[in-house]
Tab-separated table of C-alpha atoms in Angstrom:
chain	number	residue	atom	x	y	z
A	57	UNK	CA	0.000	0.000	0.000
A	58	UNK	CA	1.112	2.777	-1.168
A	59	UNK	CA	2.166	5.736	1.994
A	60	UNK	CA	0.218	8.947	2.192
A	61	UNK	CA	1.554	12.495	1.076
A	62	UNK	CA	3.064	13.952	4.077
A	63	UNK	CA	0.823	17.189	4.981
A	64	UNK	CA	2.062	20.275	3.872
A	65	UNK	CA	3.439	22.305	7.029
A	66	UNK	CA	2.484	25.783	7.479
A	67	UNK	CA	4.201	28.794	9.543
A	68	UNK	CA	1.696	31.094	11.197
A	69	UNK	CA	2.623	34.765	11.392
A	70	UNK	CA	0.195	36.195	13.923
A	71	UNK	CA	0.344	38.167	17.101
A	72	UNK	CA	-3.288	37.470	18.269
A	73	UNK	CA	-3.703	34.343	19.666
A	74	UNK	CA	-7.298	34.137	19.553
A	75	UNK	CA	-6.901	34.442	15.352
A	76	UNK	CA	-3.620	31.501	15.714
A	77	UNK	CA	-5.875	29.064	17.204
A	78	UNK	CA	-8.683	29.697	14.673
A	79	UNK	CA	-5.849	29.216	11.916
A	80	UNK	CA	-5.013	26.131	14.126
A	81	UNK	CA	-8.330	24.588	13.443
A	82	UNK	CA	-9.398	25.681	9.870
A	83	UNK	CA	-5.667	24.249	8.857
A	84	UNK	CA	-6.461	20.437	10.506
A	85	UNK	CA	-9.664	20.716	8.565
A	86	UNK	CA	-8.057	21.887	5.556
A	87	UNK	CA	-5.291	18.940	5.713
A	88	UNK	CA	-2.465	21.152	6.805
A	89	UNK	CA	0.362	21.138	9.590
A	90	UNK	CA	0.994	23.764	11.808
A	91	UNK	CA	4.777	24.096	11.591
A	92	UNK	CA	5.271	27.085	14.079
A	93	UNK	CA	3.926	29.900	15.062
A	94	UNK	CA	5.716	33.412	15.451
A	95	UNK	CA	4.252	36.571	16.450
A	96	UNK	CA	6.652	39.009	15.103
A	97	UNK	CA	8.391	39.299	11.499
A	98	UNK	CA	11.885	39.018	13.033
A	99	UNK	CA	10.281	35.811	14.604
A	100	UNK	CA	9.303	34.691	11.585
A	101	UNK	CA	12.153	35.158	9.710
A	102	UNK	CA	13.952	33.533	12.412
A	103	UNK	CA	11.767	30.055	12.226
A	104	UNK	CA	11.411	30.238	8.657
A	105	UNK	CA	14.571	29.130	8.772
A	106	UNK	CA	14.481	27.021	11.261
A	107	UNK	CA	11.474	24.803	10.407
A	108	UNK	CA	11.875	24.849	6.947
A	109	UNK	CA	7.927	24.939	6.738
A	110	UNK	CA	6.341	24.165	3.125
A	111	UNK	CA	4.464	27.688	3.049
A	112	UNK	CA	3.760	30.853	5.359
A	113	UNK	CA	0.852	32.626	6.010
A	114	UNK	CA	1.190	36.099	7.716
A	115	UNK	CA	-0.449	38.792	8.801
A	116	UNK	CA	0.282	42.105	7.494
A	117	UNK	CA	0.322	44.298	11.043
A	118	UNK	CA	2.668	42.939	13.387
A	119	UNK	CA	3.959	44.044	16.566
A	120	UNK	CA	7.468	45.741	16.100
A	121	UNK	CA	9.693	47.364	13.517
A	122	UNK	CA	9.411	44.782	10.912
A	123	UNK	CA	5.966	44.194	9.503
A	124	UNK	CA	4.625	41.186	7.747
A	125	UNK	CA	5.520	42.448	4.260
A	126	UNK	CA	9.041	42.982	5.058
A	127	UNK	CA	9.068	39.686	6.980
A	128	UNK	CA	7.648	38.209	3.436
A	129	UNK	CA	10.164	39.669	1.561
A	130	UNK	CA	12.956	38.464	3.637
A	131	UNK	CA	11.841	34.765	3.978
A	132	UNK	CA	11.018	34.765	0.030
A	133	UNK	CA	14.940	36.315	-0.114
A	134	UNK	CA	16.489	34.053	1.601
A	135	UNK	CA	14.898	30.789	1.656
A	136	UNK	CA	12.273	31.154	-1.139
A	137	UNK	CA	9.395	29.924	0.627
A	138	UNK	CA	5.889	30.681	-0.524
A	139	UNK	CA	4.226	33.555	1.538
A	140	UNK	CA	0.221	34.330	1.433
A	141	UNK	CA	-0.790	37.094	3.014
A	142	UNK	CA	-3.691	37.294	5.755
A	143	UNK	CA	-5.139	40.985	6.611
A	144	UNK	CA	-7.997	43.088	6.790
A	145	UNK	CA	-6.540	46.131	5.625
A	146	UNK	CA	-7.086	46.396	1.649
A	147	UNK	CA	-5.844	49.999	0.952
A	148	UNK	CA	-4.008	51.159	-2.205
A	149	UNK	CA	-0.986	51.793	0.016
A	150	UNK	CA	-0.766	48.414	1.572
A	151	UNK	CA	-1.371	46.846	-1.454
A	152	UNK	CA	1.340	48.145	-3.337
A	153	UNK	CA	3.303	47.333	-0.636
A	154	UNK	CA	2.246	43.815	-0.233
A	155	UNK	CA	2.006	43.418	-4.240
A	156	UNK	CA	5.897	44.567	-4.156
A	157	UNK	CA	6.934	41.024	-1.659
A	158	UNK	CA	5.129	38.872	-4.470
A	159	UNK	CA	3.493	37.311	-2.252
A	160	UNK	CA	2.087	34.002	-3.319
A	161	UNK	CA	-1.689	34.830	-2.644
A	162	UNK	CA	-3.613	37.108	-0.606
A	163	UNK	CA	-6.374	36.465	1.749
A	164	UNK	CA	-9.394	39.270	2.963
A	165	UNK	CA	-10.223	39.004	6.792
A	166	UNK	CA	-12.869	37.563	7.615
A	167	UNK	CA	-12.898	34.438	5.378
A	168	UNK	CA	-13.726	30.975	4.644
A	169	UNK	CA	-12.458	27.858	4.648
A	170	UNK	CA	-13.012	27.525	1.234
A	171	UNK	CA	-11.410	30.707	0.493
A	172	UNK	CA	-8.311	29.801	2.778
A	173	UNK	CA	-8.033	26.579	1.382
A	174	UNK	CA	-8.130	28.060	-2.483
A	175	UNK	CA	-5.330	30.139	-1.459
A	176	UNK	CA	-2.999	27.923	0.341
A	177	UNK	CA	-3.484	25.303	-2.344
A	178	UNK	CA	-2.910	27.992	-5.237
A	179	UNK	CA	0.308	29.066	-3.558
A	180	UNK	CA	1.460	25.231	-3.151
A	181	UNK	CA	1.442	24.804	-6.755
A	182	UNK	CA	2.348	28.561	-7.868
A	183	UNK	CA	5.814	27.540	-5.644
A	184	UNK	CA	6.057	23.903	-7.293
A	185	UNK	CA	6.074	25.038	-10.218
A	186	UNK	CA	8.407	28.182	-9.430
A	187	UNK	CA	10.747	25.630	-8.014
A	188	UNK	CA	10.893	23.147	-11.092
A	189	UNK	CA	11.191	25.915	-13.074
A	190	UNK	CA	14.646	27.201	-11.359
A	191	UNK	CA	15.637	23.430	-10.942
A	192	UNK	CA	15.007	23.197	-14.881
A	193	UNK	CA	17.082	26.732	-15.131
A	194	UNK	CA	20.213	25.597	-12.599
A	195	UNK	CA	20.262	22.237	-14.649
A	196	UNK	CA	20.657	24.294	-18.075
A	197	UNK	CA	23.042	27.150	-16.730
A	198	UNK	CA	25.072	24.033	-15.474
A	199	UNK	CA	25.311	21.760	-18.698
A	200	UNK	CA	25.326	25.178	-20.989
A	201	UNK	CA	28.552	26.488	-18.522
A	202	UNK	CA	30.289	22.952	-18.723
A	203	UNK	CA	29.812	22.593	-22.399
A	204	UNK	CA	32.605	21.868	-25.042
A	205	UNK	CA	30.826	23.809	-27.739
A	206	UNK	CA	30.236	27.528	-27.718
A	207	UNK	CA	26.563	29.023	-27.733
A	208	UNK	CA	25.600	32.329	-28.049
A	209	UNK	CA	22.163	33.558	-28.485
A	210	UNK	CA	20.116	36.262	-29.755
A	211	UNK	CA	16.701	38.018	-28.514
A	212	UNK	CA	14.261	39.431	-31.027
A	213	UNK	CA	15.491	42.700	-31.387
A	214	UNK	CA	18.948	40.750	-32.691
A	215	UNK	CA	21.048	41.673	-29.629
A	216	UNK	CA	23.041	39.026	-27.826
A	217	UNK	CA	21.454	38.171	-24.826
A	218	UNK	CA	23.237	34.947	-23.609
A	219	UNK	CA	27.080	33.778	-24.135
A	220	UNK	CA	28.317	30.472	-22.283
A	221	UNK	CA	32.337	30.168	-20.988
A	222	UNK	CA	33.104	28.626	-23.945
A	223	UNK	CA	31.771	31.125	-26.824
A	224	UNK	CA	33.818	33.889	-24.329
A	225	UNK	CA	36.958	31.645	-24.600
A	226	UNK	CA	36.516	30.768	-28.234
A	227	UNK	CA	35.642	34.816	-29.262
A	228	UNK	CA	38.425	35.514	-26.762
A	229	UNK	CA	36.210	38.311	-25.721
A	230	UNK	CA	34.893	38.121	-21.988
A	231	UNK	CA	30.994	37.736	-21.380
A	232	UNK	CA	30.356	41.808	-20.471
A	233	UNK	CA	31.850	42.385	-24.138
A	234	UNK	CA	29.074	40.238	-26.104
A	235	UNK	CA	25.828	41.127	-23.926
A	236	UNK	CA	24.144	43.933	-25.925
A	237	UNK	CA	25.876	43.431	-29.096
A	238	UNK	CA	24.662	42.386	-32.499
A	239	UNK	CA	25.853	38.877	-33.595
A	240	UNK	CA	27.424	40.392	-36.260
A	241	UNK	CA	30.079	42.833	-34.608
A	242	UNK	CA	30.941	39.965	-32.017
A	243	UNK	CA	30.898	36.374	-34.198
A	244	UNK	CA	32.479	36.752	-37.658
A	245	UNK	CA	33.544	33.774	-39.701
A	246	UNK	CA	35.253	33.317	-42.670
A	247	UNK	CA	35.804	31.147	-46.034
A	248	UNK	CA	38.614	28.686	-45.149
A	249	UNK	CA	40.214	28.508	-48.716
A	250	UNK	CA	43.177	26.367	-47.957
A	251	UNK	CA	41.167	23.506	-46.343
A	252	UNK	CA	38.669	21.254	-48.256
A	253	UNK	CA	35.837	19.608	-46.578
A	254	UNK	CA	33.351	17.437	-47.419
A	255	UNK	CA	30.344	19.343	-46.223
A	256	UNK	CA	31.631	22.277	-48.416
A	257	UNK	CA	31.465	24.214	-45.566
A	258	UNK	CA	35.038	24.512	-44.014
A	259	UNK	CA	34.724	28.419	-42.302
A	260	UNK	CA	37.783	30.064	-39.782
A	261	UNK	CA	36.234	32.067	-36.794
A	262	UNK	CA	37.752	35.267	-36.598
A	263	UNK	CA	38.988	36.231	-32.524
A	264	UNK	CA	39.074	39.083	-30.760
A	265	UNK	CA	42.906	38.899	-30.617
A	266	UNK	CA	43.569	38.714	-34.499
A	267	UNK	CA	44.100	35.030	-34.358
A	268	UNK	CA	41.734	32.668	-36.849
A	269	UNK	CA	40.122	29.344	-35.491
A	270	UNK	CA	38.465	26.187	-37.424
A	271	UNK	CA	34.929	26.196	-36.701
A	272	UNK	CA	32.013	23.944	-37.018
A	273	UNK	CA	28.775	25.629	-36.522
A	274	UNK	CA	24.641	25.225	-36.930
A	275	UNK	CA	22.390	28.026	-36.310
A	276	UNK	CA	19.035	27.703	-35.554
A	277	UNK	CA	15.761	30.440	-34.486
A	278	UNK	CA	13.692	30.182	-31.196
A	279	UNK	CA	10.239	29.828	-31.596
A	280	UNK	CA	7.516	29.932	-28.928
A	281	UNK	CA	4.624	27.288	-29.022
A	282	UNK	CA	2.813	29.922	-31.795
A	283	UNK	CA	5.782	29.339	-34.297
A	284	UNK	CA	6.918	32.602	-33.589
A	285	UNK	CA	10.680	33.598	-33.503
A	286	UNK	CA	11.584	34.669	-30.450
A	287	UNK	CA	15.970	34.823	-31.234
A	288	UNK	CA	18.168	32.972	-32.406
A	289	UNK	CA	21.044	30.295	-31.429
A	290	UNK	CA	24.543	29.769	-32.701
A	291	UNK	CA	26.393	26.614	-31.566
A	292	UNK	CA	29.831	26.682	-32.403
A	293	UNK	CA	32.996	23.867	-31.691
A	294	UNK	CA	36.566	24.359	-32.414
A	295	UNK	CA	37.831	21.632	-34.639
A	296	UNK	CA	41.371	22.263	-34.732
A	297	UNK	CA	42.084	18.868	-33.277
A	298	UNK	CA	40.198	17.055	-35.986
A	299	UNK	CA	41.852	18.902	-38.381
A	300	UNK	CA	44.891	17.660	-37.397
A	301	UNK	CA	43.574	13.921	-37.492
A	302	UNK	CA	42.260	13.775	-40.472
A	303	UNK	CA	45.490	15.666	-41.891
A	304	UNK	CA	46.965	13.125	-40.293
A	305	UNK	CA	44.674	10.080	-41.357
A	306	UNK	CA	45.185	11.191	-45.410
A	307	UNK	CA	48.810	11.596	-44.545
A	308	UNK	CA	48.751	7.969	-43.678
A	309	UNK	CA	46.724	6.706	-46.567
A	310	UNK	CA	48.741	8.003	-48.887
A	311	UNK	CA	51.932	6.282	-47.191
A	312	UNK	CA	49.913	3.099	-47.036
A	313	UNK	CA	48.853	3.601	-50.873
A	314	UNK	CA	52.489	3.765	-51.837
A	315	UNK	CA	53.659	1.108	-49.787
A	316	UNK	CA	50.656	-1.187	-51.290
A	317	UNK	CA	51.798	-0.060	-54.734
A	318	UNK	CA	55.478	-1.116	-54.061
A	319	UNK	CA	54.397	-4.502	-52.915
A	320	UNK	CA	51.993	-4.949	-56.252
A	321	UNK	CA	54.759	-3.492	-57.992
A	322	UNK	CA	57.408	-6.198	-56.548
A	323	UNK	CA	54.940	-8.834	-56.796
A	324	UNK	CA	54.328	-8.440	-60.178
A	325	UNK	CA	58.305	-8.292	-61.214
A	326	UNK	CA	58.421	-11.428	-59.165
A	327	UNK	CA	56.065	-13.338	-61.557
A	328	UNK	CA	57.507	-11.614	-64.530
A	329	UNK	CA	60.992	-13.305	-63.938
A	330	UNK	CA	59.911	-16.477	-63.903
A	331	UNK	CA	58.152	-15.854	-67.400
A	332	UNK	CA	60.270	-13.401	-69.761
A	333	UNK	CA	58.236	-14.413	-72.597
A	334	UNK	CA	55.126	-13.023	-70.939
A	335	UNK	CA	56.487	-9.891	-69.961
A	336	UNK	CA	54.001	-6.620	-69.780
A	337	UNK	CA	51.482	-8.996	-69.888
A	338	UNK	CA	50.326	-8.572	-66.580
A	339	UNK	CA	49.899	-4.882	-66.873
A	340	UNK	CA	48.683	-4.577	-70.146
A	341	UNK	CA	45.727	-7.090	-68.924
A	342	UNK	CA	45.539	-4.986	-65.596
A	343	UNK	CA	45.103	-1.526	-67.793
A	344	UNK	CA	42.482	-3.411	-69.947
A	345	UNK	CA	40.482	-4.564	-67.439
A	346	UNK	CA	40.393	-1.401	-65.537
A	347	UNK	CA	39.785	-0.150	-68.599
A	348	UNK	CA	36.567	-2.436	-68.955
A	349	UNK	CA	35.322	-1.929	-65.408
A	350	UNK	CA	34.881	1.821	-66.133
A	351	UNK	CA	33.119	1.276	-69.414
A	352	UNK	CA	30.931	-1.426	-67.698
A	353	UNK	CA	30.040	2.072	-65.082
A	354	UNK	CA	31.781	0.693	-62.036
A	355	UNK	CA	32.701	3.335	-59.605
A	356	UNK	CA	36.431	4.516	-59.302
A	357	UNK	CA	37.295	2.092	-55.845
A	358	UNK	CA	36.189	-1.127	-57.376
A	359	UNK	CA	38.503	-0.156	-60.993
A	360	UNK	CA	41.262	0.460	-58.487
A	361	UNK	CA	40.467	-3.359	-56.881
A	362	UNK	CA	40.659	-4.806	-60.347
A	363	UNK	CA	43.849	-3.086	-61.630
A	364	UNK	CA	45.314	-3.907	-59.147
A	365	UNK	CA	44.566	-8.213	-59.174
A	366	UNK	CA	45.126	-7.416	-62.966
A	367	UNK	CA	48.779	-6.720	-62.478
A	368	UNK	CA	49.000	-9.766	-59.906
A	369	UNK	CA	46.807	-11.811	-61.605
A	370	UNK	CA	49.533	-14.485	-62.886
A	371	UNK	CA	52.084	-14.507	-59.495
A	372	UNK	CA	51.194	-18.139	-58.865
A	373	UNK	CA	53.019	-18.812	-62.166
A	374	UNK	CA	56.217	-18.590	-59.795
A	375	UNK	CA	55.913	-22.539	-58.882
A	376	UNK	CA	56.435	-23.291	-62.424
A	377	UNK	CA	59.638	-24.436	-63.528
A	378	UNK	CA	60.983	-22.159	-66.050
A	379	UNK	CA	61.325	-24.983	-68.705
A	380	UNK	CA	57.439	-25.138	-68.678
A	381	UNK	CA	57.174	-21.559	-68.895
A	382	UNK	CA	59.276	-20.993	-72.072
A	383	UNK	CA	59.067	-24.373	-73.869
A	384	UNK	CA	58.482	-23.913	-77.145
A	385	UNK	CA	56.010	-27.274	-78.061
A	386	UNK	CA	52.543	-27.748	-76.716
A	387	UNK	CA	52.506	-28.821	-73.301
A	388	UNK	CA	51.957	-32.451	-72.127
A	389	UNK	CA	48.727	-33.156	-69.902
A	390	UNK	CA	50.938	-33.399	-67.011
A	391	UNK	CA	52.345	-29.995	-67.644
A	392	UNK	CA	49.027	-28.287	-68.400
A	393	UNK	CA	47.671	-29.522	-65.097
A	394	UNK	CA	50.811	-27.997	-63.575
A	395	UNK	CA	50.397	-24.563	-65.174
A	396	UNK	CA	46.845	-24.518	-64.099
A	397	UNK	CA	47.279	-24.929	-60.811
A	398	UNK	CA	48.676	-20.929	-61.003
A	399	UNK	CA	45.579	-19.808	-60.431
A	400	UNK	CA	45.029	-21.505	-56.722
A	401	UNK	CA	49.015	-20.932	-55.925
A	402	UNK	CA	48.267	-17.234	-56.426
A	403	UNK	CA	45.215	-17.141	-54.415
A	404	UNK	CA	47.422	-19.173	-51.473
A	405	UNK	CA	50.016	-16.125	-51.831
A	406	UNK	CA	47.488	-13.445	-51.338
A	407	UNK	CA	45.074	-14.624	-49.605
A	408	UNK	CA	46.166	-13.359	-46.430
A	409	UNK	CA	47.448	-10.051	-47.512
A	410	UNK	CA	44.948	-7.008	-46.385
A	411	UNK	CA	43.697	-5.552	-49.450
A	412	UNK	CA	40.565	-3.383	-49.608
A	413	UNK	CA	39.428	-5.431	-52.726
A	414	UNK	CA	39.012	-9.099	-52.996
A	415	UNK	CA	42.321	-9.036	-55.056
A	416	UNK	CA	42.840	-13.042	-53.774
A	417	UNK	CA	39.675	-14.145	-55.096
A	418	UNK	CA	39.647	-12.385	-58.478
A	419	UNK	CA	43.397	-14.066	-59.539
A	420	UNK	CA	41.811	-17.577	-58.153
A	421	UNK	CA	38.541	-17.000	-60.442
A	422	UNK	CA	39.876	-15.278	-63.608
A	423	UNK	CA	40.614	-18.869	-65.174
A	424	UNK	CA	36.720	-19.788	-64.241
A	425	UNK	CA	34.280	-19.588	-67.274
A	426	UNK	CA	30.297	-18.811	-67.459
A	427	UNK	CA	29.515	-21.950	-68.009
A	428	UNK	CA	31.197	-23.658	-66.196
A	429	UNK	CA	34.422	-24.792	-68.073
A	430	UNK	CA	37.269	-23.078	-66.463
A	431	UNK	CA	39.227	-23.574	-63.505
A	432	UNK	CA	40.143	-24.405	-60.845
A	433	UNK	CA	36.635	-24.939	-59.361
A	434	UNK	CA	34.293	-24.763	-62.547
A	435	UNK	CA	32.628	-22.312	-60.987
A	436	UNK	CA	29.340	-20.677	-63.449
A	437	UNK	CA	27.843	-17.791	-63.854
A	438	UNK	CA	26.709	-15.332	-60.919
A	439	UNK	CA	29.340	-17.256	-58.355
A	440	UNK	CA	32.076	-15.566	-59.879
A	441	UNK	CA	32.914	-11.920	-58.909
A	442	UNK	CA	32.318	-9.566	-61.426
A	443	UNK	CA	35.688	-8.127	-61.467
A	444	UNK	CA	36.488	-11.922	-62.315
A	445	UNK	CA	34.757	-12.090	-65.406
A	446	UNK	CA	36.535	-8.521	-66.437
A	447	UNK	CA	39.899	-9.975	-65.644
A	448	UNK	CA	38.630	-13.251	-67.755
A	449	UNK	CA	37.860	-11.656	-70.842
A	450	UNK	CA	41.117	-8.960	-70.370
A	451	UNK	CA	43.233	-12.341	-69.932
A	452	UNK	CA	41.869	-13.890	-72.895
A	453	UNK	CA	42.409	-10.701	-75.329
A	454	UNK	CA	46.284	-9.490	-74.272
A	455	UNK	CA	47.062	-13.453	-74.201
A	456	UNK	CA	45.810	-14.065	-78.333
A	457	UNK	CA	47.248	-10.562	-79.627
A	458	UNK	CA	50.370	-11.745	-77.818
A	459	UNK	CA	53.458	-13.543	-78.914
A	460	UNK	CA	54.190	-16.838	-76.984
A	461	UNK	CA	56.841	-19.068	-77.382
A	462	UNK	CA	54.664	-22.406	-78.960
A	463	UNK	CA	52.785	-19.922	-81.405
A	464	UNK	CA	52.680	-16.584	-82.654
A	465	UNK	CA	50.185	-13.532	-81.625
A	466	UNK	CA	46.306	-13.712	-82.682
A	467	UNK	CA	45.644	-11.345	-85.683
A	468	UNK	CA	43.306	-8.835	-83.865
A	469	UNK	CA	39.891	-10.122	-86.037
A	470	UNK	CA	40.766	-13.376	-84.646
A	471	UNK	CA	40.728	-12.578	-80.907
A	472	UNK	CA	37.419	-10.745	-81.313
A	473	UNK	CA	35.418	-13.618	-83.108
A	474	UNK	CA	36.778	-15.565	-79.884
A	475	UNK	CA	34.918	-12.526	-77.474
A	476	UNK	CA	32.066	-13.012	-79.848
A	477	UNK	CA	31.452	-16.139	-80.477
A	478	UNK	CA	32.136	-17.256	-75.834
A	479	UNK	CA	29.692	-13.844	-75.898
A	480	UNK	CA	26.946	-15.321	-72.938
A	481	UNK	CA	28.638	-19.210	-72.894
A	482	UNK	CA	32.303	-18.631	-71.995
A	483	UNK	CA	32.631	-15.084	-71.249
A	484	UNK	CA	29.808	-12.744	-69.407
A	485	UNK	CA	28.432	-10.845	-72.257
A	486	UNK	CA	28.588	-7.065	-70.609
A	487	UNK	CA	32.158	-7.553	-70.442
A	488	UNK	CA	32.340	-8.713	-73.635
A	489	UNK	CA	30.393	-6.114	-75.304
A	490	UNK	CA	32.291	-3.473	-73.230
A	491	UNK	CA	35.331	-5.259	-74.366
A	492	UNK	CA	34.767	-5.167	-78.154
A	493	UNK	CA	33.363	-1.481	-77.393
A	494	UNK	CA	36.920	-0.191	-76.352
A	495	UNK	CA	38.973	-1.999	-78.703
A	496	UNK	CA	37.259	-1.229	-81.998
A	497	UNK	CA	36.079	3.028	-80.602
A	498	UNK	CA	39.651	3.747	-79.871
A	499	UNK	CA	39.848	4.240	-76.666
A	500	UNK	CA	42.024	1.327	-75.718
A	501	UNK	CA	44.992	0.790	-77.229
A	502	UNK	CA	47.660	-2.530	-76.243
């Protein structure tokens, strides 16, 4: 079960006694605690502070030199608790007075219950809300003051009405400098020409001391619950420190392009010495088939990815004797089935090397045909990789134009009746129709 509200506690400011035990009474009826009672304002001041009661309710005329409004205005001052007056006297004078305490309701001797209770109950929730309201306030002043971004904002009339400790220390103007001052004349940014960014909006905040900042920054208008603006917001962050990471970060990328270019580059001179007769071959079917992947509309990363298994695309050729290699008769079934297994060597080699593209995959597949023919796995169709089938049909084409030492080069016709008649059986067809595209247009060139 659940426990009952504690009763609100109540400090009685009265020096008659006969109207304290009244109060007394009409409170218990009313659901109310009588906290204390004090007959004087510096007695009430005294045990407002003392009892820490939920509300006061005070007569206007006390006994000695502090009456009840001053005794209101003190125990509102300095422990903000809720004050409703009780008095008989309604004159202009005392009610300008009383009006100046803001007291929290106001009460005309003689009176009701109901009337009492209205009040009290009015000034209960009046000082709830009064206190949520300054909780809500301390809780914002706090996380605005402790804030890594600047914020300054703006009233209606365009004047700068608020500045947290970080918009001072990033304007490297103190807070009494802003207040009162168009946004303009106190936060001025500028076009950061040297930097790019990738928002397109890379700006330098101009300081108070001549020096120039990277900024990141959103502003925004203050609307009421109408829709109507009330001011406006600026939220501002220094990103020097990010700009020194990503400087960094593309610093790095470019020392890790160049080292993976070395390492392609080595790889491929590797393979090449084992094969003199086939050197060049590996980048000439490396440029092709980049050269396809762009016609075939695949974006710049994944031509990269194929260029470069292009260029490494025969490395498992290095476990084949060189006698294999540059014999000048056909090849014995034995020997075939040892030059074929270059393919699956290379894929061992690479496999475990970090590329961003599945370099590995594309030199184990780019022996593989559509249907099903090739090898190593007779793989078919769709389970290839695309950038497989490019570096299939870029394999097939350098290899017939090209001299080898059991037969000479493919006159150029002859290669591309091979594209067209494997066109949708042995080769993907895209490919090859991007393939016969570039080679007869122009744009590619062995």
């Amino acid at each position: 079960m659940a426990e009952a509200s504690p009763r609100p506690r109540v400090l009685v400011v009265e020096d008659e006694a006969i109207v304290v035990m009244d109060l007394r009474r009409r409170l218990e009826r009313l659901g109310y605690e009588l906290a204390a009672v004090a007959d004087t304002g510096e007695e009430a001041v005294r045990l407002a502070g003392v009892v820490a009661p939920d509300l006061a309710l005070m007569d206007i005329m006390l006994a000695g030199p502090m009456d009840g409004i001053a005794a209101a205005a003190r125990i509102r001052e300095r422990f903000s608790v809720p004050v409703v007056f009780l008095s008989a006297h309604t004159d202009p004078e005392t009610l300008r007075r009383a009006g100046e305490a803001v007291p929290h309701g106001y009460v005309i001797k003689p009176f009701e219950d109901r009337e009492l209770g209205t009040a009290l109950e009015i000034a209960l929730y009046r000082s709830r809300m009064e206190r949520r309201l300054a909780e809500n306030e301390r809780w914002m002043a706090m996380t605005l003051a402790h804030l890594g971004e600047g914020v300054v904002t703006t009233g209606p009339d365009g004047l700068v009405r608020f500045v947290n400790p970080m918009a001072e220390k990033l304007l490297a103007r103190p807070g009494d400098e802003v207040l009162g001052r168009t946004l303009a004349e106190v936060y001025q940014t500028r076009a950061d020409e040297d930097m790019e960014s990738d928002d397109g909006d890379s700006l330098l905040l101009c300081r108070a001391d001549g020096a120039s900042l990277p900024v990141e920054q959103r502003f925004s208008d203050i609307l009421d619950d109408r829709g109507q603006r009330l001011g406006s917001v600026v939220v501002f962050r220094d990103i020097s420190r990010r700009r020194e990471v990503e400087q960094a970060l593309r610093e790095s990328v470019v020392g890790l392009r160049r080292t993976l270019k070395e390492t392609v580059n080595a790889l491929t001179v590797t393979s090449e010495t084992r094969d003199p007769f086939t050197a060049g071959h590996q980048e000439r079917v490396s440029h092709l088939a980049s050269a396809l992947a762009a016609r075939l509309g695949c974006d710049a990363d994944t031509c990269e990815g194929i260029r470069v298994a292009g260029l490494i695309h025969d490395i498992g050729k290095i476990h084949v004797p060189s006698e294999i290699l540059a014999k000048p008769q056909s090849l014995t079934p034995l020997e075939i089935g040892i030059v074929r297994d270059h393919s699956r060597v290379g894929y061992d080699i690479l496999k475990d090397i970090p590329f961003p593209w599945p370099v590995a995959r594309m030199v184990l597949e780019h022996h593989e045909r559509m249907d099903g023919s090739g090898y190593p796995h007779g793989l078919s169709g769709e389970a290839q990789l695309q950038g497989s089938r490019i570096l299939a049909v870029a394999d097939v084409a350098e290899a017939m134009t090209s001299h080898r030492p059991y037969r000479a080069a493919f006159p150029l016709e002859a290669m591309l009746d091979e594209l067209r008649d494997g066109r949708g059986v042995r080769y993907d067809a895209a490919v090859v129709d991007a393939c016969l595209e570039v080679l007869t247009d122009g744009t590619f060139q062995f």
